PDB file of C-alpha atoms in Angstrom:
ATOM      1  CA  MET A 146     102.449  69.457 280.267  1.00 78.00           C
ATOM      2  CA  ALA A 147     105.918  69.173 278.860  1.00 88.00           C
ATOM      3  CA  GLN A 148     109.220  68.183 280.379  1.00 89.00           C
ATOM      4  CA  ILE A 149     112.054  70.645 279.854  1.00 90.00           C
ATOM      5  CA  LYS A 150     115.726  69.916 280.446  1.00 91.00           C
ATOM      6  CA  TYR A 151     117.882  72.846 281.572  1.00 89.00           C
ATOM      7  CA  PHE A 152     121.682  72.620 281.876  1.00 90.00           C
ATOM      8  CA  ASP A 153     123.098  74.901 284.584  1.00 90.00           C
ATOM      9  CA  LYS A 154     126.598  75.896 283.465  1.00 92.00           C
ATOM     10  CA  ARG A 155     127.586  77.175 286.917  1.00 92.00           C
ATOM     11  CA  VAL A 156     127.291  73.782 288.601  1.00 89.00           C
ATOM     12  CA  GLY A 157     127.268  71.470 285.583  1.00 89.00           C
ATOM     13  CA  ILE A 158     123.953  69.800 286.392  1.00 90.00           C
ATOM     14  CA  THR A 159     121.034  69.206 284.048  1.00 92.00           C
ATOM     15  CA  TYR A 160     117.698  69.832 285.760  1.00 92.00           C
ATOM     16  CA  VAL A 161     114.331  68.495 284.567  1.00 91.00           C
ATOM     17  CA  TYR A 162     111.293  70.761 284.905  1.00 91.00           C
ATOM     18  CA  GLU A 163     107.620  70.149 284.284  1.00 90.00           C
ATOM     19  CA  SER A 164     106.341  73.129 282.301  1.00 91.00           C
ATOM     20  CA  GLU A 165     102.741  74.254 281.902  1.00 92.00           C
ATOM     21  CA  SER A 166     101.922  77.095 279.523  1.00 91.00           C
ATOM     22  CA  TYR A 167      99.116  79.587 280.117  1.00 91.00           C
ATOM     23  CA  TYR A 168      97.966  82.926 278.726  1.00 93.00           C
ATOM     24  CA  ASP A 169      98.423  86.026 280.908  1.00 91.00           C
ATOM     25  CA  GLN A 170      95.421  88.309 280.311  1.00 93.00           C
ATOM     26  CA  GLU A 171      97.034  91.372 281.925  1.00 92.00           C
ATOM     27  CA  LYS A 172     100.238  91.282 279.895  1.00 92.00           C
ATOM     28  CA  HIS A 173      98.635  89.768 276.797  1.00 92.00           C
ATOM     29  CA  GLN A 174     101.428  87.229 276.538  1.00 93.00           C
ATOM     30  CA  SER A 175     101.819  83.521 277.023  1.00 93.00           C
ATOM     31  CA  ARG A 176     103.686  82.453 280.131  1.00 93.00           C
ATOM     32  CA  SER A 177     104.798  79.178 281.614  1.00 91.00           C
ATOM     33  CA  LYS A 178     104.899  77.770 285.119  1.00 92.00           C
ATOM     34  CA  ARG A 179     107.772  75.429 285.822  1.00 90.00           C
ATOM     35  CA  LYS A 180     108.129  72.914 288.600  1.00 90.00           C
ATOM     36  CA  LEU A 181     111.398  71.112 289.324  1.00 90.00           C
ATOM     37  CA  ILE A 182     110.874  67.374 289.164  1.00 89.00           C
ATOM     38  CA  GLY A 183     114.443  66.045 289.113  1.00 90.00           C
ATOM     39  CA  LYS A 184     117.940  66.182 287.749  1.00 91.00           C
ATOM     40  CA  ILE A 185     119.838  64.041 285.267  1.00 91.00           C
ATOM     41  CA  ASP A 186     122.575  61.728 286.560  1.00 88.00           C
ATOM     42  CA  PRO A 187     125.598  62.489 284.338  1.00 85.00           C
ATOM     43  CA  GLU A 188     126.926  58.910 284.529  1.00 86.00           C
ATOM     44  CA  THR A 189     123.766  56.943 283.769  1.00 87.00           C
ATOM     45  CA  GLY A 190     121.652  59.603 282.071  1.00 86.00           C
ATOM     46  CA  GLU A 191     118.668  58.704 284.249  1.00 87.00           C
ATOM     47  CA  MET A 192     116.493  61.238 286.021  1.00 88.00           C
ATOM     48  CA  ILE A 193     116.833  61.432 289.806  1.00 88.00           C
ATOM     49  CA  PRO A 194     113.607  62.734 291.375  1.00 88.00           C
ATOM     50  CA  THR A 195     113.956  65.702 293.730  1.00 83.00           C
ATOM     51  CA  GLY A 196     110.408  65.753 295.018  1.00 69.00           C
ATOM     52  CA  LYS A 197     109.246  65.134 298.567  1.00 67.00           C
ATOM     53  CA  LYS A 198     109.772  61.396 298.227  1.00 58.00           C
ATOM     54  CA  GLY A 199     113.342  61.846 296.949  1.00 52.00           C
ATOM     55  CA  ARG A 200     114.613  64.371 299.469  1.00 56.00           C
ATOM     56  CA  PRO A 201     115.503  63.561 303.064  1.00 55.00           C
ATOM     57  CA  SER A 202     113.529  65.567 305.587  1.00 58.00           C
ATOM     58  CA  LYS A 203     115.184  68.555 307.250  1.00 60.00           C
ATOM     59  CA  ASN A 204     115.137  66.970 310.698  1.00 60.00           C
ATOM     60  CA  ALA A 205     115.655  63.355 309.612  1.00 55.00           C
ATOM     61  CA  GLY A 206     118.684  62.897 311.867  1.00 52.00           C
ATOM     62  CA  ILE A 207     116.861  64.088 314.969  1.00 52.00           C
ATOM     63  CA  SER A 208     113.668  62.113 314.356  1.00 49.00           C
ATOM     64  CA  ALA A 209     115.623  58.915 313.718  1.00 48.00           C
ATOM     65  CA  GLY A 210     116.921  58.954 317.296  1.00 54.00           C
ATOM     66  CA  ASN A 211     120.296  60.435 316.407  1.00 62.00           C
ATOM     67  CA  ASP A 212     120.112  63.293 318.884  1.00 69.00           C
ATOM     68  CA  PRO A 213     122.940  65.760 318.360  1.00 77.00           C
ATOM     69  CA  ASP A 214     125.528  65.955 321.125  1.00 87.00           C
ATOM     70  CA  TYR A 215     124.796  69.456 322.379  1.00 89.00           C
ATOM     71  CA  LYS A 216     127.791  69.485 324.684  1.00 88.00           C
ATOM     72  CA  LYS A 217     130.166  68.907 321.766  1.00 89.00           C
ATOM     73  CA  LEU A 218     128.344  71.486 319.667  1.00 91.00           C
ATOM     74  CA  TYR A 219     128.563  74.004 322.518  1.00 92.00           C
ATOM     75  CA  GLU A 220     132.276  73.337 323.060  1.00 92.00           C
ATOM     76  CA  LYS A 221     132.928  73.667 319.342  1.00 91.00           C
ATOM     77  CA  ALA A 222     131.064  76.976 319.260  1.00 92.00           C
ATOM     78  CA  LEU A 223     133.046  78.211 322.281  1.00 94.00           C
ATOM     79  CA  THR A 224     136.368  77.383 320.631  1.00 93.00           C
ATOM     80  CA  GLU A 225     135.286  79.163 317.451  1.00 93.00           C
ATOM     81  CA  VAL A 226     134.210  82.217 319.436  1.00 94.00           C
ATOM     82  CA  SER A 227     137.477  82.313 321.397  1.00 94.00           C
ATOM     83  CA  ARG A 228     139.470  81.920 318.174  1.00 94.00           C
ATOM     84  CA  LYS A 229     137.568  84.806 316.621  1.00 94.00           C
ATOM     85  CA  ASP A 230     138.044  86.890 319.788  1.00 95.00           C
ATOM     86  CA  GLU A 231     141.802  86.317 319.489  1.00 95.00           C
ATOM     87  CA  LYS A 232     141.700  87.434 315.854  1.00 95.00           C
ATOM     88  CA  ILE A 233     139.726  90.543 316.818  1.00 95.00           C
ATOM     89  CA  THR A 234     142.244  91.390 319.551  1.00 95.00           C
ATOM     90  CA  ALA A 235     145.149  90.963 317.132  1.00 95.00           C
ATOM     91  CA  LEU A 236     143.429  93.154 314.548  1.00 96.00           C
ATOM     92  CA  GLU A 237     142.699  95.826 317.174  1.00 96.00           C
ATOM     93  CA  GLN A 238     146.382  95.867 318.152  1.00 96.00           C
ATOM     94  CA  GLU A 239     147.391  96.138 314.501  1.00 96.00           C
ATOM     95  CA  LEU A 240     144.929  99.002 314.058  1.00 96.00           C
ATOM     96  CA  GLN A 241     146.378 100.852 317.074  1.00 96.00           C
ATOM     97  CA  GLU A 242     149.914 100.417 315.693  1.00 96.00           C
ATOM     98  CA  THR A 243     148.812 101.689 312.287  1.00 96.00           C
ATOM     99  CA  GLN A 244     147.080 104.706 313.852  1.00 96.00           C
ATOM    100  CA  LYS A 245     150.245 105.448 315.845  1.00 96.00           C
ATOM    101  CA  SER A 246     152.310 105.277 312.632  1.00 96.00           C
ATOM    102  CA  VAL A 247     149.869 107.603 310.885  1.00 96.00           C
ATOM    103  CA  ARG A 248     150.140 110.101 313.763  1.00 96.00           C
ATOM    104  CA  ASN A 249     153.938 109.960 313.576  1.00 96.00           C
ATOM    105  CA  LEU A 250     153.856 110.524 309.827  1.00 96.00           C
ATOM    106  CA  SER A 251     151.420 113.390 310.303  1.00 95.00           C
ATOM    107  CA  ASP A 252     153.807 115.009 312.813  1.00 95.00           C
ATOM    108  CA  ILE A 253     156.716 114.606 310.390  1.00 95.00           C
ATOM    109  CA  ILE A 254     154.691 116.168 307.568  1.00 95.00           C
ATOM    110  CA  GLN A 255     153.793 119.137 309.784  1.00 94.00           C
ATOM    111  CA  LYS A 256     157.471 119.635 310.727  1.00 93.00           C
ATOM    112  CA  ILE A 257     158.516 119.474 307.075  1.00 94.00           C
ATOM    113  CA  SER A 258     155.821 121.928 306.047  1.00 92.00           C
ATOM    114  CA  SER A 259     156.827 124.354 308.824  1.00 92.00           C
ATOM    115  CA  LEU A 260     160.485 124.094 307.764  1.00 92.00           C
ATOM    116  CA  CYS A 261     159.492 124.752 304.152  1.00 92.00           C
ATOM    117  CA  ALA A 262     157.449 127.754 305.256  1.00 89.00           C
ATOM    118  CA  GLN A 263     160.418 129.132 307.259  1.00 89.00           C
ATOM    119  CA  ALA A 264     162.777 128.577 304.318  1.00 85.00           C
ATOM    120  CA  GLY A 265     160.417 130.445 302.027  1.00 78.00           C
ATOM    121  CA  LYS A 266     160.439 133.644 304.185  1.00 66.00           C
TER     122      LYS A 266
END
C-alpha cells in the first residue's frame, strides 16, 4: 500500500490517502482503492489523522451530559419561522401589487391598440 497526497484547490487542504492497486478483470484495467487517512497541517507539515480515533463522535455533546436546551432551540426555531412568515407576507403583498400594475398596463395597451385600430379606419 502506498500513501498518496492530494491537494484540494477548492479548500486549500492537502489530504493523505492510503492507496491499494488491484486489477479489474471485467474492464481489463488496473484500478486503485483509496482510503482517507488524514490531512496535512499547513503550519507544521505533520499529518493529522481523520480516522475514528481522530474525529469526535456525532453525538459527543449529548453523551457527555451536555443536554441541549430544547426550550431555547424551540424558541429560536419559532422566531425563525415567524421571521420567514413575515417575509412571505411581504413578498405576497409585493406580488399582488406587481400583478395589479401588470393588469393596469394591460388595460392601457388594449386602449392604445383600440385607438390605433380606430385611427387606421
